[in-house]
Amino acid sequence: MRDVAIIGVGMTKIGKFPDRMLSSMGREAVIAALKDAGVPPKEIQAAYSGTSLGGALLGQRIFKDLGMSGMPINNMENACSSGSSAMREAWLSIASGLYDMVIAVGSEKLSALGGGTLPLEKEDLEVSGGMVMPALYAMRARRYMHEFGATPEHLAKVVVKSRRCATKNPQAQFRKETTVAEVLNSRMVADPLTLFQCCPMGDGSAAAILCSLDKARKYTSQPILIKGSVLVSGRFDNSFRDMTTPEITVRAAKQVYEMAGIGPKEVSLAEVHDAFSIAELLYYEALGFCARGEAPKLLDEGATEIGGRIPVNPSGGLISKGHPTGATGLAQTTEIVWQLRGQAGARQVKNAKVGLTHCTGGGIYGLDHGACSIHIFTK
Amino acid sequence: MRDVAIIGVGMTKIGKFPDRMLSSMGREAVIAALKDAGVPPKEIQAAYSGTSLGGALLGQRIFKDLGMSGMPINNMENACSSGSSAMREAWLSIASGLYDMVIAVGSEKLSALGGGTLPLEKEDLEVSGGMVMPALYAMRARRYMHEFGATPEHLAKVVVKSRRCATKNPQAQFRKETTVAEVLNSRMVADPLTLFQCCPMGDGSAAAILCSLDKARKYTSQPILIKGSVLVSGRFDNSFRDMTTPEITVRAAKQVYEMAGIGPKEVSLAEVHDAFSIAELLYYEALGFCARGEAPKLLDEGATEIGGRIPVNPSGGLISKGHPTGATGLAQTTEIVWQLRGQAGARQVKNAKVGLTHCTGGGIYGLDHGACSIHIFTK
């Protein structure tokens, strides 16, 4: 299979836009990506549109009013990994030689659902009994604190870092700095996770234009290579075996590092799935940025700050940039592309050469199984 | 890209099963396909699961209780083409060389929705004004009758043929023969389309196991080749230009015949998207089985009967076999595989060498844009 590059990205601001149509947000991201790539719509040969709760034929609803009707449009869903799943299929469609230029877009309007879910059937006994996402992550947090001596302050510091980054990101949902005390004093959601430690409900869209590397240089002097693209399924709620090891992420990480021929020590920066404060700490370890139990130390040392050894979530991450589920994978990609090009403004990571994006989740139905998708990008 | 074959298929009976979980129907189809292929679950490297209204993470919900967790699972949606879109991505994932063996499954439980839709946002003015599917096809029927002299009896004869085929199909939702008079006297839905001329709401699932051709012979002496796999998007409701030409199908047909290197005259049998009686007539022409305006003649001559020149919908089609939307593409595939292997029992088409499946639609939201997917298979 051949090399694939990203030649354009774009995204909306993330926030609550109940009066705005989801497809309109999708169009804004698509237009931004087309403009960024300098590609006319007619050169796009196929589209992959990701959404978790945005409803049927979202791709068609986005593209029809852009004069981009005719091409194959696939609508993809994989809970929180919907956008990254769309990107992986777009990658495959070019890597295979089937197409030369393809767009991936991810979009979500969680405000339209009022924070609810769309259960067709209740299949999960534990979730019916209360094991919803904040409860699951709260249990993980408690166990992690017990095993490795992390404190509530460590959890709060993840949020403080996140907000600090987001003040530098015009696309972010929350852009006001916070303090450890403010985080810990915010309303308790699921002990020890307070409100500020949970990612917000949000709306938004992001898009990326993928192109075979051999044609990419026609459009840009800065193609961003997709060196690794991995999707796995598995038990998302691993709580009955080892609560502090997100097995699905560990497995996907192993696969993507192997595929890219790049190890965790070579990663310049990462956008990881910090749906809750504890999640970021667990994923430091699962992605190999530090050893088991050493995430609090990594955080305390400032290694994951924008100026640190391995900056994590310079965009503000899910907790502050926001988490419109189906858009997240492509919003992460947009951030990494901007960073690798040196276009990230006040939050620019110096010498950014290798970027990683990580999405994982299940549980739109609270399902104990889910998906994890990791991508590795290089200049 | 390399050749891909189908080595196993399976499907549930189609009907209304409100007390049965959708994922359980999916598992039944998957197990049947695995058994048919003689493949142990652990050899499946990836899955594509299609559904239009079945909700999030359906693939995970199907596979987790089969011990098939871990592999990449993609959930695909494309309205009535959801199942065939899943199959096309499965085909691509093998044709590209990424995987050797992949399963595609399509599932739907329309009875759980009470016949309703899931509108997140109302985007379509015409649909809000009443241009729902039966109305659209009724207008097409009226125009076709005006242009080409078709009669209500022609429409009814499509249903009579459909029911006659379905009496020979144990998987079909409706298995009782009917008459022209009975069809015409059934309740009027949208003039001239009576109730019997509209496909029913149904539940069910179907699956296919795809394998690289070079490995397929290890499992079967009868691999069925996928010679053409096409997906297009476009204006589904073409009513403002030419109501009797389904442009999206005409375009997809042109592409798939070119890809397969096979023309319409070489097709032995076809499963086409007869969501309404008039649809089957329009698709005879759009797929090139007869010239413009000659569909009623083709039907009158018996050419599309099981014993005819070009049997269409020997399974009973959407009108009688049923139309659980996300399952339909793979149910069509299952029928074609059985026919090409000579395993279709009482409805076997003699000398079946080339089979075609055709799905098209939009309009789960009544959207004027949609998808069309056509596949061509050979022995």
Coordinates of C-alpha atoms in Angstrom, one line a residue, chain A residues 5 27 82 119 122 149 161 163 177 179 196 202 216 219 247 283 288-289 296 298 302 379:
Chain A
A5 CA -0.6 12.5 3.4
R27 CA -19.9 22.3 5.8
S82 CA -16.3 7.9 14.9
P119 CA -31.1 3.6 23.3
K122 CA -31.0 -1.9 26.8
G149 CA -0.6 7.1 45.6
K161 CA -3.1 22.3 32.5
R163 CA -7.5 25.1 30.6
E177 CA -7.8 29.5 33.4
T179 CA -7.0 26.6 39.8
F196 CA -14.5 20.4 36.0
G202 CA -20.4 20.2 22.8
A216 CA 0.4 15.8 -2.3
Y219 CA -0.8 21.2 -3.4
E247 CA -6.2 -2.7 27.7
Y283 CA -3.3 7.2 28.8
G288 CA 4.1 4.5 26.8
F289 CA 5.0 8.2 27.7
P296 CA 1.5 11.8 38.4
L298 CA 5.2 13.0 34.7
G302 CA 5.6 19.5 33.7
K379 CA 6.3 16.0 8.9

